[in-house]
CSV table of C-alpha atoms and ligand atoms in Angstrom, one decimal:
chain,number,residue,atom,x,y,z
O,1,UNK,CA,11.4,3.5,-21.8
O,2,UNK,CA,10.4,1.7,-18.9
O,3,UNK,CA,6.1,1.4,-19.2
O,4,UNK,CA,5.4,2.1,-15.3
O,5,UNK,CA,2.3,3.3,-14.5
O,6,UNK,CA,1.4,7.1,-14.3
O,7,UNK,CA,-2.3,6.1,-11.5
O,8,UNK,CA,-1.8,6.5,-7.3
O,9,UNK,CA,-4.4,3.2,-6.7
O,10,UNK,CA,-2.9,0.6,-5.2
O,11,UNK,CA,-2.1,-2.4,-7.3
O,12,UNK,CA,-3.9,-5.2,-6.7
O,13,UNK,CA,-2.8,-8.8,-6.3
O,14,UNK,CA,-4.5,-12.3,-6.3
O,15,UNK,CA,-2.6,-15.0,-4.5
O,16,UNK,CA,-2.8,-18.3,-4.9
O,17,UNK,CA,-2.7,-21.4,-1.2
O,18,UNK,CA,-2.0,-17.8,0.7
O,19,UNK,CA,-3.5,-18.8,4.2
O,20,UNK,CA,-0.5,-19.9,5.2
O,21,UNK,CA,3.4,-20.1,4.2
O,22,UNK,CA,4.9,-19.3,1.2
O,23,UNK,CA,1.9,-17.4,0.7
O,24,UNK,CA,0.8,-15.9,3.1
O,25,UNK,CA,4.1,-14.6,3.3
O,26,UNK,CA,3.4,-13.1,0.4
O,27,UNK,CA,0.2,-12.0,0.9
O,28,UNK,CA,1.5,-9.8,3.6
O,29,UNK,CA,4.7,-7.9,2.3
O,30,UNK,CA,2.0,-7.4,-0.6
O,31,UNK,CA,-0.2,-5.9,2.1
O,32,UNK,CA,2.5,-4.3,3.7
O,33,UNK,CA,3.8,-2.0,0.4
O,34,UNK,CA,0.5,-0.7,-0.1
O,35,UNK,CA,-1.1,-3.8,-2.6
O,36,UNK,CA,-4.7,-3.9,-2.4
O,37,UNK,CA,-4.9,-8.0,-2.1
O,38,UNK,CA,-6.9,-10.3,-2.3
O,39,UNK,CA,-5.8,-14.3,-1.7
O,40,UNK,CA,-7.7,-18.2,-1.2
O,41,UNK,CA,-7.2,-20.8,-0.1
O,42,UNK,CA,-9.4,-24.0,0.5
O,43,UNK,CA,-8.6,-24.6,4.2
O,44,UNK,CA,-11.4,-22.4,6.0
O,45,UNK,CA,-9.7,-22.3,9.5
O,46,UNK,CA,-6.4,-21.4,7.8
O,47,UNK,CA,-8.2,-18.5,6.6
O,48,UNK,CA,-9.9,-16.9,9.7
O,49,UNK,CA,-6.4,-17.3,11.2
O,50,UNK,CA,-4.7,-15.3,9.0
O,51,UNK,CA,-8.0,-12.3,9.1
O,52,UNK,CA,-7.0,-12.6,12.4
O,53,UNK,CA,-4.0,-10.9,12.0
O,54,UNK,CA,-3.7,-9.1,8.8
O,55,UNK,CA,-7.6,-7.9,8.2
O,56,UNK,CA,-7.3,-5.8,5.4
O,57,UNK,CA,-6.4,-8.6,3.0
O,58,UNK,CA,-9.6,-10.2,1.1
O,59,UNK,CA,-10.1,-13.8,1.0
O,60,UNK,CA,-12.1,-16.2,-0.2
O,61,UNK,CA,-12.9,-20.4,0.1
O,62,UNK,CA,-11.6,-21.6,-2.9
O,63,UNK,CA,-10.1,-25.2,-4.3
O,64,UNK,CA,-8.2,-24.1,-7.4
O,65,UNK,CA,-8.9,-27.2,-8.9
O,66,UNK,CA,-12.9,-26.7,-8.9
O,67,UNK,CA,-12.9,-24.1,-12.0
O,68,UNK,CA,-16.2,-21.9,-11.6
O,69,UNK,CA,-15.0,-21.4,-8.2
O,70,UNK,CA,-11.3,-20.6,-9.4
O,71,UNK,CA,-13.6,-18.4,-12.3
O,72,UNK,CA,-15.9,-17.1,-9.2
O,73,UNK,CA,-12.9,-16.2,-7.3
O,74,UNK,CA,-11.0,-13.8,-9.7
O,75,UNK,CA,-15.0,-12.5,-9.8
O,76,UNK,CA,-15.0,-11.5,-6.5
O,77,UNK,CA,-12.3,-9.7,-6.4
O,78,UNK,CA,-12.8,-7.3,-9.5
O,79,UNK,CA,-15.8,-6.3,-7.9
O,80,UNK,CA,-13.7,-5.2,-4.8
O,81,UNK,CA,-11.4,-3.5,-7.1
O,82,UNK,CA,-13.4,-1.8,-9.5
O,83,UNK,CA,-12.0,-4.7,-12.6
O,84,UNK,CA,-8.3,-4.6,-12.1
O,85,UNK,CA,-6.3,-7.2,-11.2
O,86,UNK,CA,-2.4,-6.5,-11.7
O,87,UNK,CA,-1.1,-9.6,-10.5
O,88,UNK,CA,-2.1,-12.7,-9.8
O,89,UNK,CA,1.0,-15.8,-8.0
O,90,UNK,CA,0.1,-19.4,-9.0
O,91,UNK,CA,1.2,-20.6,-5.4
O,92,UNK,CA,-1.6,-23.0,-4.0
O,93,UNK,CA,0.6,-26.5,-4.4
O,94,UNK,CA,0.5,-29.8,-2.3
O,95,UNK,CA,4.3,-32.3,-2.2
O,96,UNK,CA,2.8,-35.2,-3.5
O,97,UNK,CA,3.5,-38.9,-2.3
O,98,UNK,CA,7.4,-39.9,-2.0
O,99,UNK,CA,8.1,-43.5,-3.5
O,100,UNK,CA,9.2,-44.9,-6.7
O,101,UNK,CA,6.7,-44.5,-8.9
O,102,UNK,CA,5.1,-47.6,-9.4
O,103,UNK,CA,4.5,-47.5,-6.1
O,104,UNK,CA,2.5,-44.5,-6.0
O,105,UNK,CA,-1.3,-44.2,-5.5
O,106,UNK,CA,-2.6,-43.0,-9.0
O,107,UNK,CA,-5.7,-40.8,-7.1
O,108,UNK,CA,-2.2,-38.8,-5.2
O,109,UNK,CA,-1.0,-39.1,-8.4
O,110,UNK,CA,-3.7,-36.5,-9.7
O,111,UNK,CA,-5.0,-34.6,-7.0
O,112,UNK,CA,-0.9,-33.3,-7.1
O,113,UNK,CA,-0.6,-32.6,-10.9
O,114,UNK,CA,-4.7,-31.5,-10.6
O,115,UNK,CA,-3.5,-29.0,-7.4
O,116,UNK,CA,-0.4,-28.0,-8.8
O,117,UNK,CA,-0.6,-27.7,-12.7
O,118,UNK,CA,-5.2,-27.4,-13.8
O,119,UNK,CA,-5.1,-25.1,-9.9
O,120,UNK,CA,-2.7,-23.0,-11.9
O,121,UNK,CA,-4.5,-22.9,-15.4
O,122,UNK,CA,-7.7,-22.5,-13.7
O,123,UNK,CA,-6.5,-19.5,-12.5
O,124,UNK,CA,-4.2,-18.4,-15.3
O,125,UNK,CA,-7.8,-18.6,-17.3
O,126,UNK,CA,-9.7,-16.4,-15.1
O,127,UNK,CA,-7.0,-14.1,-15.2
O,128,UNK,CA,-6.0,-13.5,-18.6
O,129,UNK,CA,-8.5,-11.9,-19.6
O,130,UNK,CA,-8.8,-9.1,-17.6
O,131,UNK,CA,-4.9,-8.6,-17.5
O,132,UNK,CA,-5.0,-7.6,-21.6
O,133,UNK,CA,-8.6,-5.7,-21.8
O,134,UNK,CA,-5.8,-3.8,-19.3
O,135,UNK,CA,-2.8,-4.0,-21.3
O,136,UNK,CA,-1.0,-4.5,-18.6
O,137,UNK,CA,0.0,-7.5,-15.8
O,138,UNK,CA,2.6,-10.0,-14.1
O,139,UNK,CA,2.3,-12.9,-13.6
O,140,UNK,CA,4.4,-15.4,-10.9
O,141,UNK,CA,4.3,-19.0,-11.2
O,142,UNK,CA,5.6,-20.7,-7.7
O,143,UNK,CA,7.0,-24.0,-8.8
O,144,UNK,CA,10.4,-25.2,-7.0
O,145,UNK,CA,13.8,-26.6,-7.4
O,146,UNK,CA,11.8,-30.0,-8.7
O,147,UNK,CA,11.0,-28.4,-11.6
O,148,UNK,CA,15.5,-27.4,-12.2
O,149,UNK,CA,16.5,-31.4,-11.3
O,150,UNK,CA,15.2,-35.6,-11.6
O,151,UNK,CA,14.1,-35.8,-8.2
O,152,UNK,CA,14.1,-39.6,-7.2
O,153,UNK,CA,10.4,-40.7,-5.8
O,154,UNK,CA,9.2,-37.0,-6.3
O,155,UNK,CA,7.6,-38.0,-9.5
O,156,UNK,CA,4.0,-36.6,-9.6
O,157,UNK,CA,5.9,-33.3,-7.6
O,158,UNK,CA,8.6,-33.5,-10.6
O,159,UNK,CA,6.4,-33.4,-13.0
O,160,UNK,CA,4.1,-31.2,-12.7
O,161,UNK,CA,6.7,-28.3,-11.0
O,162,UNK,CA,8.4,-29.4,-14.2
O,163,UNK,CA,4.6,-28.1,-16.2
O,164,UNK,CA,4.5,-25.1,-14.7
O,165,UNK,CA,7.9,-24.4,-16.5
O,166,UNK,CA,6.2,-25.0,-19.5
O,167,UNK,CA,3.4,-23.0,-18.7
O,168,UNK,CA,5.7,-20.0,-18.3
O,169,UNK,CA,8.0,-19.9,-20.7
O,170,UNK,CA,4.8,-20.3,-23.7
O,171,UNK,CA,2.4,-17.9,-21.8
O,172,UNK,CA,5.8,-15.5,-21.6
O,173,UNK,CA,5.3,-15.3,-25.3
O,174,UNK,CA,1.4,-15.5,-25.5
O,175,UNK,CA,1.3,-12.0,-23.3
O,176,UNK,CA,4.2,-10.6,-24.4
O,177,UNK,CA,3.0,-8.5,-26.9
O,178,UNK,CA,0.3,-7.6,-24.1
O,179,UNK,CA,2.6,-5.9,-22.4
O,180,UNK,CA,2.1,-8.8,-19.4
O,181,UNK,CA,4.5,-10.8,-17.5
O,182,UNK,CA,4.9,-14.2,-16.6
O,183,UNK,CA,8.0,-15.5,-14.6
O,184,UNK,CA,9.3,-18.5,-12.4
O,185,UNK,CA,9.8,-18.8,-8.6
O,186,UNK,CA,11.7,-21.7,-7.5
O,187,UNK,CA,11.9,-22.0,-4.2
O,188,UNK,CA,14.1,-23.9,-2.8
O,189,UNK,CA,13.2,-26.2,1.1
O,190,UNK,CA,11.8,-23.5,2.5
O,191,UNK,CA,11.7,-24.2,6.2
O,192,UNK,CA,8.6,-24.3,7.9
O,193,UNK,CA,5.8,-27.6,8.9
O,194,UNK,CA,6.1,-28.4,5.4
O,195,UNK,CA,8.6,-29.3,4.3
O,196,UNK,CA,9.6,-30.5,8.0
O,197,UNK,CA,6.7,-33.6,6.3
O,198,UNK,CA,8.4,-34.0,3.5
O,199,UNK,CA,11.2,-34.7,5.6
O,200,UNK,CA,9.7,-37.2,7.3
O,201,UNK,CA,8.0,-39.2,5.1
O,202,UNK,CA,11.2,-39.1,3.1
O,203,UNK,CA,12.9,-40.5,6.3
O,204,UNK,CA,9.9,-43.0,6.2
O,205,UNK,CA,11.0,-43.8,2.2
O,206,UNK,CA,14.7,-44.6,3.2
O,207,UNK,CA,14.0,-45.9,7.0
O,208,UNK,CA,16.3,-43.2,8.1
O,209,UNK,CA,15.8,-40.6,10.5
O,210,UNK,CA,14.3,-37.8,9.5
O,211,UNK,CA,17.5,-35.4,10.8
O,212,UNK,CA,20.0,-37.2,8.5
O,213,UNK,CA,17.5,-36.4,5.6
O,214,UNK,CA,17.4,-33.1,7.0
O,215,UNK,CA,21.5,-32.9,7.1
O,216,UNK,CA,21.2,-34.3,3.4
O,217,UNK,CA,19.1,-31.8,2.2
O,218,UNK,CA,21.0,-28.8,3.7
O,219,UNK,CA,24.3,-30.8,2.5
O,220,UNK,CA,22.6,-30.5,-1.5
O,221,UNK,CA,22.7,-26.5,-1.0
O,222,UNK,CA,26.1,-24.3,-1.7
O,223,UNK,CA,24.9,-22.5,1.5
O,224,UNK,CA,23.8,-24.8,3.1
O,225,UNK,CA,20.8,-24.1,4.9
O,226,UNK,CA,17.3,-23.9,3.8
O,227,UNK,CA,15.6,-20.6,2.8
O,228,UNK,CA,12.1,-18.9,4.4
O,229,UNK,CA,8.8,-17.8,3.1
O,230,UNK,CA,10.6,-14.0,3.1
O,231,UNK,CA,13.1,-14.7,0.8
O,232,UNK,CA,10.4,-16.2,-1.6
O,233,UNK,CA,8.0,-13.3,-1.0
O,234,UNK,CA,11.0,-10.1,-1.4
O,235,UNK,CA,11.3,-11.6,-5.2
O,236,UNK,CA,8.4,-12.3,-5.8
O,237,UNK,CA,7.6,-8.4,-4.7
O,238,UNK,CA,10.6,-7.6,-7.0
O,239,UNK,CA,9.4,-9.8,-10.2
O,240,UNK,CA,5.8,-7.9,-9.3
O,241,UNK,CA,7.9,-4.3,-9.7
O,242,UNK,CA,8.8,-1.7,-11.8
O,243,UNK,CA,12.2,-2.5,-11.2
O,244,UNK,CA,11.7,-5.5,-13.4
O,245,UNK,CA,9.1,-4.0,-16.1
O,246,UNK,CA,11.3,-6.2,-18.5
O,247,UNK,CA,12.3,-9.5,-16.4
O,248,UNK,CA,9.7,-11.9,-18.0
O,249,UNK,CA,9.8,-15.9,-19.8
O,250,UNK,CA,12.5,-16.7,-16.1
O,251,UNK,CA,12.4,-19.3,-13.8
O,252,UNK,CA,14.0,-17.5,-10.8
O,253,UNK,CA,15.9,-20.2,-8.9
O,254,UNK,CA,16.0,-18.5,-4.8
O,255,UNK,CA,17.5,-22.4,-2.8
O,256,UNK,CA,21.5,-20.7,-2.1
O,257,UNK,CA,22.0,-22.5,-5.2
O,258,UNK,CA,20.9,-26.7,-5.2
O,259,UNK,CA,23.4,-28.5,-6.4
O,260,UNK,CA,21.5,-31.8,-7.1
O,261,UNK,CA,18.2,-33.5,-5.7
O,262,UNK,CA,19.5,-37.1,-6.4
O,263,UNK,CA,22.5,-37.7,-3.1
O,264,UNK,CA,21.6,-41.3,-1.7
O,265,UNK,CA,22.6,-41.3,2.1
Q,301,LIG,P1,2.1,-24.6,3.1
Q,301,LIG,O1,1.7,-26.7,2.8
Q,301,LIG,O2,2.3,-24.1,3.7
Q,301,LIG,O3,1.0,-23.8,2.4
Q,301,LIG,C1,0.0,-24.1,0.9
Q,301,LIG,C2,-1.6,-23.0,0.8
Q,301,LIG,O4,-2.2,-24.0,-0.2
Q,301,LIG,C3,-2.0,-23.6,2.7
Q,301,LIG,O5,-2.5,-23.7,2.8
Q,301,LIG,C4,-3.3,-24.5,1.5
Q,301,LIG,O6,-4.6,-24.7,2.3
Q,301,LIG,C5,-3.2,-24.6,0.6
Q,301,LIG,N1,-3.9,-25.6,-0.6
Q,301,LIG,C6,-3.2,-26.3,-0.7
Q,301,LIG,N2,-4.3,-27.0,-2.0
Q,301,LIG,C7,-5.6,-25.8,-1.8
Q,301,LIG,C8,-6.1,-26.4,-3.0
Q,301,LIG,N3,-6.1,-27.0,-3.9
Q,301,LIG,N4,-6.6,-24.9,-3.5
Q,301,LIG,C9,-6.5,-23.9,-2.8
Q,301,LIG,N5,-5.5,-23.6,-1.9
Q,301,LIG,C10,-4.8,-25.1,-1.1
Q,301,LIG,O7,2.7,-24.5,1.0
Q,301,LIG,P2,4.0,-24.2,1.0
Q,301,LIG,O8,5.1,-24.4,1.6
Q,301,LIG,O9,3.7,-22.5,1.3
Q,301,LIG,O10,4.5,-23.9,-0.2
Q,301,LIG,C11,3.9,-22.7,-1.2
Q,301,LIG,C12,4.1,-23.7,-2.3
Q,301,LIG,O11,5.9,-23.5,-3.1
Q,301,LIG,C13,3.8,-24.7,-3.3
Q,301,LIG,O12,3.7,-24.6,-5.3
Q,301,LIG,C14,4.9,-25.8,-3.3
Q,301,LIG,O13,4.6,-26.6,-3.9
Q,301,LIG,C15,5.9,-24.3,-3.3
Q,301,LIG,N6,7.2,-24.9,-2.5
Q,301,LIG,C16,7.4,-24.8,-1.4
Q,301,LIG,C17,8.5,-25.5,-1.2
Q,301,LIG,C18,8.9,-25.8,0.3
Q,301,LIG,O14,9.8,-26.0,0.9
Q,301,LIG,N7,7.9,-25.4,1.1
Q,301,LIG,C19,9.6,-25.3,-1.9
Q,301,LIG,C20,9.5,-24.9,-3.4
Q,301,LIG,C21,7.6,-25.4,-4.0
Protein backbone atom coordinates (compact mmCIF):
# COMPACT_ATOMS: atom_id res chain seq x y z
CA UNK A 1 0.00 0.00 0.00
CA UNK A 2 1.28 3.51 -0.78
CA UNK A 3 2.59 5.31 2.29
CA UNK A 4 0.63 8.55 2.06
CA UNK A 5 0.32 11.16 4.78
CA UNK A 6 -2.63 11.05 7.15
CA UNK A 7 -2.48 14.54 8.72
CA UNK A 8 -4.03 17.58 7.06
CA UNK A 9 -1.39 20.20 7.91
CA UNK A 10 0.32 21.72 4.87
CA UNK A 11 3.37 19.99 3.51
CA UNK A 12 6.55 22.01 3.69
CA UNK A 13 9.19 22.56 1.04
CA UNK A 14 12.60 24.20 0.84
CA UNK A 15 13.60 25.28 -2.67
CA UNK A 16 17.13 26.65 -3.17
CA UNK A 17 18.02 29.38 -5.65
CA UNK A 18 14.33 30.09 -6.03
CA UNK A 19 14.03 33.87 -6.30
CA UNK A 20 13.96 33.58 -10.08
CA UNK A 21 13.79 31.13 -12.99
CA UNK A 22 12.96 27.45 -12.50
CA UNK A 23 13.16 27.58 -8.70
CA UNK A 24 10.70 30.42 -8.57
CA UNK A 25 8.27 28.51 -10.82
CA UNK A 26 8.58 25.47 -8.55
CA UNK A 27 8.06 27.53 -5.38
CA UNK A 28 5.07 29.34 -6.87
CA UNK A 29 3.37 26.15 -8.05
CA UNK A 30 3.86 24.36 -4.74
CA UNK A 31 2.56 27.43 -2.88
CA UNK A 32 -0.49 27.59 -5.16
CA UNK A 33 -1.12 23.92 -4.38
CA UNK A 34 -1.17 24.57 -0.64
CA UNK A 35 2.40 23.77 0.34
CA UNK A 36 4.15 25.91 2.95
CA UNK A 37 7.14 27.01 0.91
CA UNK A 38 10.49 28.39 2.00
CA UNK A 39 13.10 29.49 -0.46
CA UNK A 40 16.64 30.71 -0.30
CA UNK A 41 18.65 32.69 -2.81
CA UNK A 42 21.93 34.58 -2.88
CA UNK A 43 20.30 37.57 -4.60
CA UNK A 44 18.62 39.79 -1.99
CA UNK A 45 16.92 42.06 -4.57
CA UNK A 46 15.46 39.10 -6.46
CA UNK A 47 14.07 37.76 -3.17
CA UNK A 48 12.42 41.11 -2.46
CA UNK A 49 10.81 41.13 -5.93
CA UNK A 50 9.58 37.58 -5.51
CA UNK A 51 8.10 38.21 -2.07
CA UNK A 52 6.29 41.29 -3.35
CA UNK A 53 4.38 38.99 -5.68
CA UNK A 54 4.03 36.04 -3.34
CA UNK A 55 4.22 37.09 0.33
CA UNK A 56 3.10 33.63 1.46
CA UNK A 57 6.52 32.26 0.53
CA UNK A 58 9.15 32.59 3.26
CA UNK A 59 12.63 33.51 2.06
CA UNK A 60 16.19 33.66 3.34
CA UNK A 61 19.25 35.23 1.80
CA UNK A 62 21.77 32.39 1.55
CA UNK A 63 24.63 31.45 -0.70
CA UNK A 64 24.26 27.66 -0.90
CA UNK A 65 28.07 27.33 -0.95
CA UNK A 66 28.21 28.56 2.65
CA UNK A 67 27.70 25.39 4.71
CA UNK A 68 27.00 27.21 7.97
CA UNK A 69 24.48 29.55 6.34
CA UNK A 70 22.79 26.56 4.67
CA UNK A 71 22.39 24.83 8.04
CA UNK A 72 21.03 28.06 9.58
CA UNK A 73 18.58 28.47 6.70
CA UNK A 74 17.17 24.99 7.26
CA UNK A 75 17.04 25.67 11.02
CA UNK A 76 15.15 28.92 10.42
CA UNK A 77 12.65 27.05 8.26
CA UNK A 78 12.17 24.35 10.91
CA UNK A 79 11.41 27.01 13.53
CA UNK A 80 8.54 28.21 11.32
CA UNK A 81 7.21 24.77 10.37
CA UNK A 82 7.35 23.13 13.78
CA UNK A 83 10.25 20.95 12.67
CA UNK A 84 8.77 19.73 9.38
CA UNK A 85 10.62 19.47 6.11
CA UNK A 86 8.78 17.27 3.61
CA UNK A 87 10.52 18.29 0.39
CA UNK A 88 13.97 19.63 -0.48
CA UNK A 89 14.52 20.89 -4.02
CA UNK A 90 18.19 21.49 -4.77
CA UNK A 91 17.78 23.93 -7.62
CA UNK A 92 20.50 26.60 -7.16
CA UNK A 93 22.98 26.32 -9.96
CA UNK A 94 25.30 28.25 -12.20
CA UNK A 95 26.14 27.54 -15.82
CA UNK A 96 29.90 28.14 -15.78
CA UNK A 97 32.21 29.13 -18.60
CA UNK A 98 31.85 28.14 -22.20
CA UNK A 99 35.29 27.18 -23.54
CA UNK A 100 37.55 24.21 -24.26
CA UNK A 101 38.69 22.72 -20.96
CA UNK A 102 42.27 24.00 -21.16
CA UNK A 103 40.92 27.56 -21.42
CA UNK A 104 38.61 27.28 -18.42
CA UNK A 105 39.57 29.66 -15.64
CA UNK A 106 40.30 27.58 -12.50
CA UNK A 107 38.23 29.94 -10.36
CA UNK A 108 35.26 29.46 -12.69
CA UNK A 109 35.76 25.68 -12.57
CA UNK A 110 35.75 25.73 -8.76
CA UNK A 111 32.76 28.08 -8.52
CA UNK A 112 30.68 25.96 -10.93
CA UNK A 113 31.38 22.81 -8.91
CA UNK A 114 30.89 24.72 -5.66
CA UNK A 115 27.42 26.07 -6.41
CA UNK A 116 26.02 23.02 -8.20
CA UNK A 117 27.60 20.21 -6.17
CA UNK A 118 28.78 21.54 -2.81
CA UNK A 119 25.69 23.72 -2.48
CA UNK A 120 23.53 20.64 -2.98
CA UNK A 121 25.64 18.71 -0.46
CA UNK A 122 25.25 21.50 2.13
CA UNK A 123 21.45 21.44 1.97
CA UNK A 124 21.26 17.64 1.84
CA UNK A 125 23.47 17.42 4.92
CA UNK A 126 21.16 19.77 6.81
CA UNK A 127 17.87 18.22 5.60
CA UNK A 128 18.47 14.47 5.68
CA UNK A 129 18.60 14.08 9.50
CA UNK A 130 15.26 15.94 9.74
CA UNK A 131 13.65 13.64 7.18
CA UNK A 132 15.14 10.54 8.80
CA UNK A 133 13.70 11.55 12.17
CA UNK A 134 10.29 12.06 10.53
CA UNK A 135 10.55 8.74 8.69
CA UNK A 136 9.47 10.41 5.45
CA UNK A 137 10.64 12.95 2.90
CA UNK A 138 11.33 13.66 -0.73
CA UNK A 139 14.36 15.17 -2.42
CA UNK A 140 14.50 16.51 -5.97
CA UNK A 141 17.85 17.54 -7.43
CA UNK A 142 17.73 19.79 -10.48
CA UNK A 143 20.40 18.49 -12.84
CA UNK A 144 20.36 19.11 -16.61
CA UNK A 145 20.45 17.32 -19.93
CA UNK A 146 24.17 18.17 -19.56
CA UNK A 147 24.14 15.23 -17.12
CA UNK A 148 23.05 12.79 -19.85
CA UNK A 149 25.54 13.52 -22.66
CA UNK A 150 29.07 14.72 -23.28
CA UNK A 151 28.85 18.48 -23.69
CA UNK A 152 31.74 20.04 -25.64
CA UNK A 153 32.97 23.39 -24.25
CA UNK A 154 30.86 23.02 -21.09
CA UNK A 155 33.09 20.70 -19.05
CA UNK A 156 32.60 22.43 -15.65
CA UNK A 157 28.82 22.34 -16.00
CA UNK A 158 28.77 18.76 -17.32
CA UNK A 159 31.06 17.59 -14.49
CA UNK A 160 28.87 19.30 -11.91
CA UNK A 161 25.58 17.96 -13.25
CA UNK A 162 26.88 14.40 -13.75
CA UNK A 163 27.92 14.57 -10.08
CA UNK A 164 24.30 15.26 -9.15
CA UNK A 165 23.25 12.04 -10.88
CA UNK A 166 25.78 10.11 -8.79
CA UNK A 167 24.49 11.77 -5.64
CA UNK A 168 20.86 11.06 -6.59
CA UNK A 169 21.43 7.37 -7.34
CA UNK A 170 23.51 6.88 -4.19
CA UNK A 171 21.13 8.72 -1.89
CA UNK A 172 18.12 6.84 -3.23
CA UNK A 173 19.86 3.69 -1.96
CA UNK A 174 20.95 5.20 1.37
CA UNK A 175 17.56 6.76 2.10
CA UNK A 176 15.03 4.34 0.58
CA UNK A 177 14.99 2.21 3.75
CA UNK A 178 14.07 5.41 5.64
CA UNK A 179 11.04 6.01 3.40
CA UNK A 180 12.76 8.98 1.73
CA UNK A 181 12.62 9.25 -2.06
CA UNK A 182 15.34 10.92 -4.11
CA UNK A 183 15.02 11.83 -7.79
CA UNK A 184 16.63 14.20 -10.27
CA UNK A 185 15.08 16.27 -13.02
CA UNK A 186 17.12 17.04 -16.14
CA UNK A 187 15.65 20.15 -17.74
CA UNK A 188 16.42 20.84 -21.36
CA UNK A 189 17.02 24.43 -22.47
CA UNK A 190 14.43 26.54 -20.65
CA UNK A 191 13.04 29.65 -22.33
CA UNK A 192 14.25 32.70 -20.41
CA UNK A 193 17.15 35.05 -19.68
CA UNK A 194 19.49 32.31 -18.46
CA UNK A 195 19.44 30.36 -21.72
CA UNK A 196 19.76 33.64 -23.62
CA UNK A 197 23.06 34.20 -21.77
CA UNK A 198 24.23 30.63 -22.48
CA UNK A 199 23.41 31.12 -26.18
CA UNK A 200 25.29 34.46 -26.26
CA UNK A 201 28.40 32.89 -24.73
CA UNK A 202 28.25 29.82 -26.99
CA UNK A 203 27.85 32.09 -30.04
CA UNK A 204 30.97 34.03 -29.01
CA UNK A 205 32.96 30.77 -28.55
CA UNK A 206 31.84 29.54 -32.00
CA UNK A 207 32.18 32.95 -33.67
CA UNK A 208 28.61 32.90 -35.02
CA UNK A 209 25.37 34.85 -34.47
CA UNK A 210 23.24 33.96 -31.39
CA UNK A 211 20.27 33.12 -33.65
CA UNK A 212 22.28 30.34 -35.31
CA UNK A 213 23.07 28.82 -31.90
CA UNK A 214 19.41 29.06 -30.84
CA UNK A 215 18.34 27.21 -34.02
CA UNK A 216 21.06 24.62 -33.37
CA UNK A 217 19.82 24.01 -29.81
CA UNK A 218 16.20 23.73 -30.97
CA UNK A 219 17.25 21.30 -33.70
CA UNK A 220 18.93 19.03 -31.14
CA UNK A 221 15.53 18.41 -29.50
CA UNK A 222 13.03 16.01 -31.08
CA UNK A 223 10.14 18.37 -30.24
CA UNK A 224 12.08 21.29 -31.79
CA UNK A 225 11.40 23.79 -29.02
CA UNK A 226 12.60 24.81 -25.56
CA UNK A 227 10.76 23.84 -22.39
CA UNK A 228 9.27 26.32 -19.92
CA UNK A 229 10.05 26.74 -16.23
CA UNK A 230 6.44 25.66 -15.57
CA UNK A 231 7.09 22.33 -17.34
CA UNK A 232 9.86 21.67 -14.81
CA UNK A 233 7.72 22.86 -11.90
CA UNK A 234 4.90 20.45 -12.78
CA UNK A 235 7.31 17.49 -12.88
CA UNK A 236 8.78 18.53 -9.55
CA UNK A 237 5.31 18.77 -8.00
CA UNK A 238 4.49 15.32 -9.38
CA UNK A 239 7.68 13.78 -7.97
CA UNK A 240 6.86 15.36 -4.60
CA UNK A 241 3.31 13.98 -4.60
CA UNK A 242 1.87 10.71 -3.36
CA UNK A 243 1.21 9.78 -7.00
CA UNK A 244 4.97 9.27 -7.24
CA UNK A 245 5.04 7.34 -3.95
CA UNK A 246 7.19 4.52 -5.38
CA UNK A 247 9.32 6.65 -7.71
CA UNK A 248 12.89 6.93 -6.43
CA UNK A 249 16.40 6.91 -7.87
CA UNK A 250 15.06 8.18 -11.20
CA UNK A 251 16.65 10.68 -13.54
CA UNK A 252 13.74 12.32 -15.35
CA UNK A 253 14.44 14.45 -18.40
CA UNK A 254 11.91 17.21 -19.10
CA UNK A 255 13.36 18.35 -22.38
CA UNK A 256 11.24 17.35 -25.39
CA UNK A 257 13.80 14.54 -25.94
CA UNK A 258 17.35 15.78 -26.43
CA UNK A 259 19.05 13.80 -29.21
CA UNK A 260 22.56 15.24 -28.72
CA UNK A 261 24.38 18.23 -27.23
CA UNK A 262 27.32 18.09 -29.59
CA UNK A 263 26.22 18.99 -33.13
CA UNK A 264 28.74 21.26 -34.84
CA UNK A 265 27.32 24.30 -36.59
P1 LIG B 1 18.48 31.31 -13.04
O1 LIG B 1 19.85 31.88 -13.19
O2 LIG B 1 17.33 31.89 -13.77
O3 LIG B 1 18.10 31.27 -11.50
C1 LIG B 1 18.98 30.71 -10.58
C2 LIG B 1 18.71 31.31 -9.22
O4 LIG B 1 19.67 30.73 -8.33
C3 LIG B 1 18.94 32.83 -9.18
O5 LIG B 1 17.88 33.45 -8.48
C4 LIG B 1 20.27 32.99 -8.47
O6 LIG B 1 20.36 34.19 -7.72
C5 LIG B 1 20.28 31.76 -7.58
N1 LIG B 1 21.63 31.36 -7.24
C6 LIG B 1 22.69 31.27 -8.04
N2 LIG B 1 23.78 30.92 -7.33
C7 LIG B 1 23.36 30.79 -6.05
C8 LIG B 1 24.01 30.45 -4.84
N3 LIG B 1 25.33 30.18 -4.80
N4 LIG B 1 23.29 30.38 -3.71
C9 LIG B 1 21.97 30.68 -3.72
N5 LIG B 1 21.30 31.03 -4.84
C10 LIG B 1 21.99 31.08 -5.98
O7 LIG B 1 18.68 29.78 -13.40
P2 LIG B 1 17.58 28.69 -13.83
O8 LIG B 1 17.58 28.59 -15.30
O9 LIG B 1 16.31 28.90 -13.11
O10 LIG B 1 18.31 27.37 -13.31
C11 LIG B 1 17.89 26.69 -12.15
C12 LIG B 1 18.53 25.31 -12.15
O11 LIG B 1 18.15 24.61 -13.34
C13 LIG B 1 20.06 25.34 -12.15
O12 LIG B 1 20.55 24.32 -11.35
C14 LIG B 1 20.41 25.09 -13.60
O13 LIG B 1 21.70 24.55 -13.78
C15 LIG B 1 19.32 24.14 -14.01
N6 LIG B 1 19.06 24.10 -15.45
C16 LIG B 1 18.66 25.23 -16.14
C17 LIG B 1 18.44 25.15 -17.50
C18 LIG B 1 18.00 26.35 -18.30
O14 LIG B 1 17.97 26.26 -19.55
N7 LIG B 1 17.66 27.46 -17.70
C19 LIG B 1 18.61 23.94 -18.17
C20 LIG B 1 19.02 22.83 -17.44
C21 LIG B 1 19.23 22.92 -16.09
